[in-house]
Amino acid sequence: MAGTAVLALSATLSVQALAAEATQVPAGKLSDGSEVTAVTLKADNGVSATILTFGATLEKFMAPDRDGQLADITLGYDKLADYEARPNYWGATIGRYANRIAGGKFTLDGKSYQLPQNDGENSLHGGGKGWDVQNWKIDSIKSGPVASVVFSLISPDGDSGYPGTVKARVTYTLDESGSLCIAFDASTDKPTVINMTNHAIFNMAGEGAPQGAMQNVLTIPASHYTPIDSKLIPTGELRPVEGTVFDFRKGKALQDGLRDGNDQQIVYGRGFDHNFALDKGVTKKPELAARLEDPASGRVLEVLTTEPGVQVYSGNFLDGTYIGKQGHLYRMGDGIALEPQKFPDSPNHSNFVSARVDPGKPYRHVMIYRVSVDR
């Protein structure tokens, strides 16, 4: 009996050692007086993610290097007031439609819809008053072998010009190995279009690292990308990456080709601001979309998704006027966004995977940020 008790106690302690913890604290108030909460999910290996209810935003993501030193690998602000006063999508949940829609217009079942034009002529990331600047509700928080938090939001019919009342949910889960899973779910009472993602901007050397992020090595399993026009809208073509600066299949530093003015696509994007058509396409379970590594620290990020594309954005519009965490002045090349998604402007391209969502056929996108160390 004593031996059985010891074994049971040992098993209990083992489970506890592997447990991931979820905690919450007040994070301040918005200008309208509404309260914002910060939820932290922490794994036993030191990896942790802090998420704000405002924008269901991944505000901080701590990961160890090969010496066990933790660093925040995401750009952002230290103060809630900055997220509200000068939103820049950092770490936010994007909806209803991630990326650009040309002219802010699309047609569904013969009816045309006009969205806010907050990116020149285009509508970007929901039109300026999207889900990234809404204060989401916390539905549940749990600790255990997997720590989790569930956020929810109701977007009314006509919100930013989109049809249908949409009930959206974002679930963050962190397991004991340090894999952060983000599941996006949404249902609608009218046909509509939905494209949700997370907009974290990464530097695997640690945010604010003086060398920036362009020495990070990026790998993308994509044989094609979607070229853009001068307004950053896909032309509809799927162009081979072979022989271009867009070939990341074998992995290369982000700085390679970033300033190649001989490539008109780089000129249009001011660097990389392009969607890659993943060879895997749409999948039932998340599969690899990108791998980002800082050779100096050994930190590795793998991005997995069920969606067919990933937008690569090399921070081209960071212009030195954004004062981020720890007083760091963010400039071009200080971070990279890897945004799993449907293709940009899909509602206006019949050859792209459809972003249509109908009543009774809910939307779901599952993505994973998996951190590890290359020793």
Coordinates of C-alpha atoms in Angstrom, one line a residue:
M1 CA 0.0 0.0 0.0
A2 CA 2.9 2.4 0.9
G3 CA 4.5 1.7 -2.5
T4 CA 1.2 2.4 -4.2
A5 CA 0.8 5.7 -2.3
V6 CA 4.3 6.8 -3.3
L7 CA 3.7 6.0 -6.9
A8 CA 0.4 7.9 -6.8
L9 CA 2.1 10.9 -5.2
S10 CA 4.9 10.8 -7.7
A11 CA 2.4 10.7 -10.6
T12 CA 0.6 13.6 -9.1
L13 CA 3.7 15.7 -8.7
S14 CA 4.7 14.8 -12.3
V15 CA 1.4 16.1 -13.6
Q16 CA 1.7 19.2 -11.5
A17 CA 5.3 19.8 -12.8
L18 CA 4.0 19.7 -16.4
A19 CA 1.0 21.8 -15.7
A20 CA 0.4 25.1 -17.5
E21 CA -1.0 28.0 -15.5
A22 CA -3.6 30.7 -16.4
T23 CA -3.8 33.9 -14.4
Q24 CA -5.5 37.2 -14.9
V25 CA -5.0 40.8 -13.7
P26 CA -6.5 44.2 -14.4
A27 CA -4.7 45.9 -17.3
G28 CA -6.3 49.3 -17.0
K29 CA -9.3 51.2 -18.6
L30 CA -10.0 52.4 -22.0
S31 CA -11.1 56.0 -22.7
D32 CA -14.7 55.0 -22.5
G33 CA -14.2 53.6 -19.0
S34 CA -14.4 49.9 -19.9
E35 CA -12.0 47.6 -18.1
V36 CA -9.3 45.6 -19.9
T37 CA -8.0 42.4 -18.5
A38 CA -4.6 40.8 -19.1
V39 CA -4.5 37.0 -19.1
T40 CA -1.1 35.2 -18.9
L41 CA -0.7 31.5 -19.9
K42 CA 2.6 30.1 -18.6
A43 CA 4.2 26.7 -19.4
D44 CA 6.6 24.9 -17.1
N45 CA 9.5 25.5 -19.5
G46 CA 9.2 29.3 -19.0
V47 CA 7.3 30.0 -22.2
S48 CA 4.5 32.4 -21.5
A49 CA 1.9 34.4 -23.5
T50 CA 0.0 37.4 -22.2
I51 CA -3.2 38.3 -23.9
L52 CA -5.3 41.5 -23.5
T53 CA -9.0 41.5 -23.8
F54 CA -8.6 44.7 -26.0
G55 CA -8.3 43.3 -29.5
A56 CA -7.8 39.8 -28.0
T57 CA -4.2 40.9 -28.4
L58 CA -1.1 38.8 -27.9
E59 CA 0.7 41.5 -25.9
K60 CA 3.7 39.5 -24.8
F61 CA 5.3 36.2 -25.8
M62 CA 8.3 35.1 -23.7
A63 CA 10.6 32.4 -25.1
P64 CA 14.0 31.1 -23.9
D65 CA 17.3 31.0 -25.9
R66 CA 19.8 28.2 -25.9
D67 CA 21.2 29.4 -22.6
G68 CA 17.7 29.6 -21.1
Q69 CA 17.5 33.4 -21.2
L70 CA 13.9 34.6 -21.7
A71 CA 13.1 37.4 -24.1
D72 CA 9.8 38.9 -25.4
I73 CA 9.8 38.0 -29.1
T74 CA 6.9 40.2 -30.1
L75 CA 6.8 44.0 -30.8
G76 CA 4.2 46.1 -29.0
Y77 CA 3.6 48.7 -26.3
D78 CA 4.0 48.7 -22.6
K79 CA 0.9 50.8 -21.9
L80 CA -2.7 50.0 -22.7
A81 CA -3.3 53.7 -23.6
D82 CA -0.8 53.4 -26.5
Y83 CA -2.7 50.4 -27.9
E84 CA -5.8 52.5 -27.9
A85 CA -4.4 55.8 -29.0
R86 CA -2.1 54.5 -31.8
P87 CA -3.2 51.0 -32.8
N88 CA -0.9 49.2 -35.2
Y89 CA -2.4 45.7 -35.2
W90 CA 0.5 44.4 -33.1
G91 CA -0.5 41.0 -31.8
A92 CA -4.2 41.7 -32.4
T93 CA -6.9 39.4 -33.6
I94 CA -7.9 40.7 -37.0
G95 CA -11.4 40.6 -38.4
R96 CA -13.7 40.6 -40.0
Y97 CA -11.3 40.4 -42.9
A98 CA -7.6 40.2 -42.5
N99 CA -5.5 41.9 -45.1
R100 CA -6.7 44.1 -48.0
I101 CA -9.9 44.3 -50.0
A102 CA -9.5 46.3 -53.2
G103 CA -11.5 49.6 -53.1
G104 CA -13.2 48.4 -50.0
K105 CA -15.7 46.7 -52.2
F106 CA -17.0 43.2 -52.8
T107 CA -20.1 41.6 -54.2
L108 CA -22.0 38.7 -52.6
D109 CA -25.0 37.0 -54.1
G110 CA -25.4 39.9 -56.5
K111 CA -25.3 42.6 -53.8
S112 CA -22.5 45.1 -53.5
Y113 CA -21.0 46.1 -50.2
Q114 CA -18.8 49.1 -49.4
L115 CA -16.3 48.9 -46.5
P116 CA -14.3 51.7 -44.9
Q117 CA -11.3 52.7 -46.9
N118 CA -8.5 53.0 -44.4
D119 CA -5.5 52.1 -46.6
G120 CA -5.7 54.5 -49.5
E121 CA -8.5 53.2 -51.6
N122 CA -8.5 49.8 -49.9
S123 CA -10.0 48.4 -46.8
L124 CA -7.4 46.9 -44.5
H125 CA -7.8 44.5 -41.5
G126 CA -11.5 45.3 -41.0
G127 CA -11.5 49.0 -42.0
G128 CA -10.0 50.8 -39.1
K129 CA -12.7 49.9 -36.5
G130 CA -12.2 46.2 -36.8
W131 CA -12.0 43.5 -34.1
D132 CA -8.5 44.6 -33.3
V133 CA -9.8 47.6 -31.4
Q134 CA -12.8 46.0 -29.7
N135 CA -12.7 44.9 -26.1
W136 CA -13.5 41.2 -26.1
K137 CA -15.3 39.3 -23.4
I138 CA -13.6 36.5 -21.4
D139 CA -15.8 33.4 -21.5
S140 CA -13.5 31.1 -19.6
I141 CA -9.9 30.7 -18.2
K142 CA -8.4 27.3 -17.2
S143 CA -5.2 26.0 -15.9
G144 CA -4.0 22.3 -16.3
P145 CA -1.9 20.3 -18.6
V146 CA -3.1 22.9 -21.2
A147 CA -3.8 26.4 -20.0
S148 CA -6.5 28.3 -22.0
V149 CA -8.5 31.4 -22.3
V150 CA -11.6 31.9 -24.5
F151 CA -12.6 35.4 -25.8
S152 CA -15.9 36.2 -27.5
L153 CA -17.3 39.1 -29.5
I154 CA -20.6 39.9 -31.3
S155 CA -20.3 41.9 -34.5
P156 CA -23.7 43.3 -35.5
D157 CA -25.1 43.2 -39.0
G158 CA -23.6 46.1 -41.0
D159 CA -20.6 46.4 -38.8
S160 CA -18.0 48.3 -40.9
G161 CA -20.2 47.6 -43.9
Y162 CA -20.1 43.8 -43.6
P163 CA -23.4 41.8 -43.8
G164 CA -24.6 39.5 -41.1
T165 CA -24.5 39.4 -37.3
V166 CA -21.4 37.4 -36.5
K167 CA -20.6 35.7 -33.2
A168 CA -16.8 35.3 -33.0
R169 CA -14.6 33.4 -30.6
V170 CA -10.9 33.2 -30.1
T171 CA -9.3 30.5 -28.0
Y172 CA -5.7 30.7 -26.9
T173 CA -4.2 27.5 -25.4
L174 CA -0.6 26.9 -24.2
D175 CA 0.6 23.4 -23.5
E176 CA 3.5 22.3 -21.2
S177 CA 5.9 22.2 -24.2
G178 CA 5.3 25.9 -25.0
S179 CA 3.1 25.6 -28.1
L180 CA 0.6 28.4 -28.3
C181 CA -2.5 27.4 -30.3
I182 CA -5.0 30.1 -31.5
A183 CA -8.4 28.9 -32.7
F184 CA -10.7 31.3 -34.5
D185 CA -14.4 30.4 -34.7
A186 CA -17.3 32.4 -36.1
S187 CA -20.9 31.9 -37.1
T188 CA -23.2 34.2 -39.0
D189 CA -27.0 34.7 -39.6
K190 CA -26.4 35.9 -43.2
P191 CA -23.9 35.1 -45.9
T192 CA -20.8 37.1 -45.3
V193 CA -17.0 36.9 -45.7
I194 CA -14.6 36.2 -42.8
N195 CA -10.9 36.0 -42.7
M196 CA -9.4 35.9 -39.2
T197 CA -5.7 35.8 -38.1
N198 CA -3.3 37.0 -35.5
H199 CA -1.0 39.9 -36.4
A200 CA 2.0 39.4 -34.1
I201 CA 5.2 41.0 -35.3
F202 CA 8.2 38.9 -34.3
N203 CA 11.9 39.2 -33.7
M204 CA 13.4 36.0 -32.5
A205 CA 16.5 37.9 -31.3
G206 CA 14.0 39.6 -28.9
E207 CA 12.0 42.8 -29.5
G208 CA 14.1 45.9 -29.6
A209 CA 17.3 44.0 -30.4
P210 CA 19.7 46.6 -31.9
Q211 CA 20.3 44.5 -35.0
G212 CA 16.6 44.3 -35.8
A213 CA 15.0 41.2 -37.2
M214 CA 16.3 41.0 -40.7
Q215 CA 19.0 38.6 -39.8
N216 CA 16.3 36.1 -38.7
V217 CA 16.2 33.1 -41.1
L218 CA 12.9 32.4 -42.7
T219 CA 11.6 29.2 -44.3
I220 CA 8.3 29.0 -46.2
P221 CA 7.1 25.8 -47.9
A222 CA 5.5 27.7 -50.8
S223 CA 6.3 27.3 -54.5
H224 CA 4.1 30.3 -55.4
Y225 CA 3.2 33.7 -54.1
T226 CA 0.5 36.3 -55.1
P227 CA 2.1 39.3 -56.8
I228 CA 0.6 42.7 -56.1
D229 CA 0.0 45.9 -58.0
S230 CA 1.1 49.4 -56.9
K231 CA -1.8 49.6 -54.4
L232 CA -0.7 46.3 -52.7
I233 CA -3.6 44.3 -54.1
P234 CA -3.0 40.8 -55.6
T235 CA -3.2 40.8 -59.4
G236 CA -4.9 37.3 -59.2
E237 CA -1.8 35.6 -60.5
L238 CA 0.0 32.7 -58.7
R239 CA 3.6 33.3 -59.6
P240 CA 6.4 30.8 -59.1
V241 CA 9.0 31.8 -56.4
E242 CA 11.7 29.9 -58.4
G243 CA 14.6 32.3 -59.3
T244 CA 13.2 35.2 -57.3
V245 CA 13.8 36.9 -53.9
F246 CA 10.5 35.3 -52.8
D247 CA 12.0 31.8 -52.7
F248 CA 12.2 30.9 -49.0
R249 CA 11.8 27.1 -49.5
K250 CA 15.3 26.3 -48.3
G251 CA 15.5 29.1 -45.8
K252 CA 17.4 32.4 -45.9
A253 CA 17.9 35.6 -44.0
L254 CA 15.1 38.1 -44.4
Q255 CA 17.6 40.7 -45.4
D256 CA 18.5 38.8 -48.6
G257 CA 16.6 40.5 -51.3
L258 CA 14.7 42.9 -49.0
R259 CA 16.1 45.9 -50.7
D260 CA 16.3 44.6 -54.3
G261 CA 15.0 47.5 -56.3
N262 CA 15.4 45.5 -59.5
D263 CA 12.3 43.5 -58.4
Q264 CA 9.2 45.5 -59.0
Q265 CA 7.4 43.5 -56.4
I266 CA 9.9 44.6 -53.7
V267 CA 9.4 48.2 -54.9
Y268 CA 5.6 48.0 -54.6
G269 CA 5.8 46.4 -51.1
R270 CA 8.7 48.6 -49.9
G271 CA 10.1 45.2 -49.0
F272 CA 8.2 42.0 -48.3
D273 CA 4.4 42.6 -47.9
H274 CA 3.2 39.6 -49.9
N275 CA 1.0 36.5 -49.5
F276 CA 2.5 33.1 -50.1
A277 CA 0.4 30.3 -51.5
L278 CA 1.3 27.4 -49.2
D279 CA 2.0 24.1 -51.1
K280 CA -0.2 22.3 -48.5
G281 CA -3.3 24.4 -49.3
V282 CA -6.3 24.2 -46.9
T283 CA -5.8 21.4 -44.3
K284 CA -8.0 19.9 -41.6
K285 CA -5.2 20.1 -39.0
P286 CA -2.5 22.9 -38.7
E287 CA 0.5 22.2 -40.9
L288 CA 3.7 24.2 -41.3
A289 CA 3.4 27.7 -42.9
A290 CA 6.7 29.3 -41.8
R291 CA 9.8 28.8 -39.7
L292 CA 11.7 31.7 -38.3
E293 CA 15.0 31.4 -36.5
D294 CA 17.6 33.7 -34.9
P295 CA 20.9 31.8 -35.4
A296 CA 22.6 33.8 -32.7
S297 CA 20.2 33.0 -29.8
G298 CA 18.9 29.7 -31.2
R299 CA 15.3 30.7 -30.7
V300 CA 13.0 29.1 -33.3
L301 CA 9.3 29.9 -34.1
E302 CA 7.2 27.6 -36.3
V303 CA 3.9 28.9 -37.5
L304 CA 1.3 26.2 -38.4
T305 CA -2.1 26.8 -39.9
T306 CA -5.1 25.2 -41.5
E307 CA -5.4 28.1 -44.0
P308 CA -3.9 28.2 -47.5
G309 CA -1.8 31.3 -47.3
V310 CA 0.6 33.3 -45.1
Q311 CA 1.3 37.0 -45.4
V312 CA 4.9 38.0 -44.9
Y313 CA 5.3 41.6 -43.8
S314 CA 8.8 42.9 -43.0
G315 CA 7.7 45.9 -41.0
N316 CA 8.1 48.3 -43.9
F317 CA 5.8 51.0 -42.4
L318 CA 7.6 51.2 -39.1
D319 CA 9.0 54.6 -39.5
G320 CA 10.7 55.5 -36.3
T321 CA 7.7 57.3 -34.8
Y322 CA 6.5 54.2 -32.8
I323 CA 7.9 54.0 -29.3
G324 CA 7.3 50.5 -28.2
K325 CA 8.2 48.3 -25.3
Q326 CA 11.0 49.4 -22.9
G327 CA 11.1 52.7 -24.8
H328 CA 12.4 51.0 -28.0
L329 CA 12.0 53.1 -31.1
Y330 CA 10.7 50.7 -33.8
R331 CA 12.0 51.2 -37.4
M332 CA 11.7 49.3 -40.7
G333 CA 13.0 45.8 -40.3
D334 CA 12.7 45.6 -36.5
G335 CA 10.1 42.8 -36.8
I336 CA 8.3 40.5 -39.2
A337 CA 4.6 39.5 -39.3
L338 CA 3.7 36.0 -40.4
E339 CA -0.1 36.0 -40.8
P340 CA -1.9 32.8 -41.8
Q341 CA -4.9 33.6 -43.8
K342 CA -7.1 33.3 -46.8
F343 CA -5.5 35.2 -49.7
P344 CA -5.9 39.0 -49.7
D345 CA -8.8 40.3 -51.7
S346 CA -10.3 36.8 -52.0
P347 CA -13.9 38.1 -52.4
N348 CA -12.8 39.7 -55.7
H349 CA -10.9 36.7 -57.1
S350 CA -12.9 33.7 -58.1
N351 CA -9.7 31.6 -58.4
F352 CA -8.7 32.2 -54.8
V353 CA -10.0 30.0 -51.9
S354 CA -13.4 31.5 -51.0
A355 CA -13.8 33.4 -47.7
R356 CA -17.6 33.1 -47.8
V357 CA -19.3 31.9 -44.6
D358 CA -23.0 30.9 -44.6
P359 CA -25.5 30.4 -41.8
G360 CA -25.2 26.8 -40.4
K361 CA -21.6 26.5 -41.8
P362 CA -19.4 28.2 -39.3
Y363 CA -15.9 29.5 -40.0
R364 CA -12.9 27.9 -38.3
H365 CA -9.2 28.6 -38.5
V366 CA -6.6 27.0 -36.2
M367 CA -3.0 28.2 -36.1
I368 CA -0.1 27.4 -33.8
Y369 CA 3.0 29.4 -32.7
R370 CA 5.4 26.7 -31.7
V371 CA 8.7 27.9 -30.0
S372 CA 11.8 25.8 -29.5
V373 CA 15.6 26.1 -29.4
D374 CA 18.1 25.1 -32.0
R375 CA 21.2 24.1 -30.0

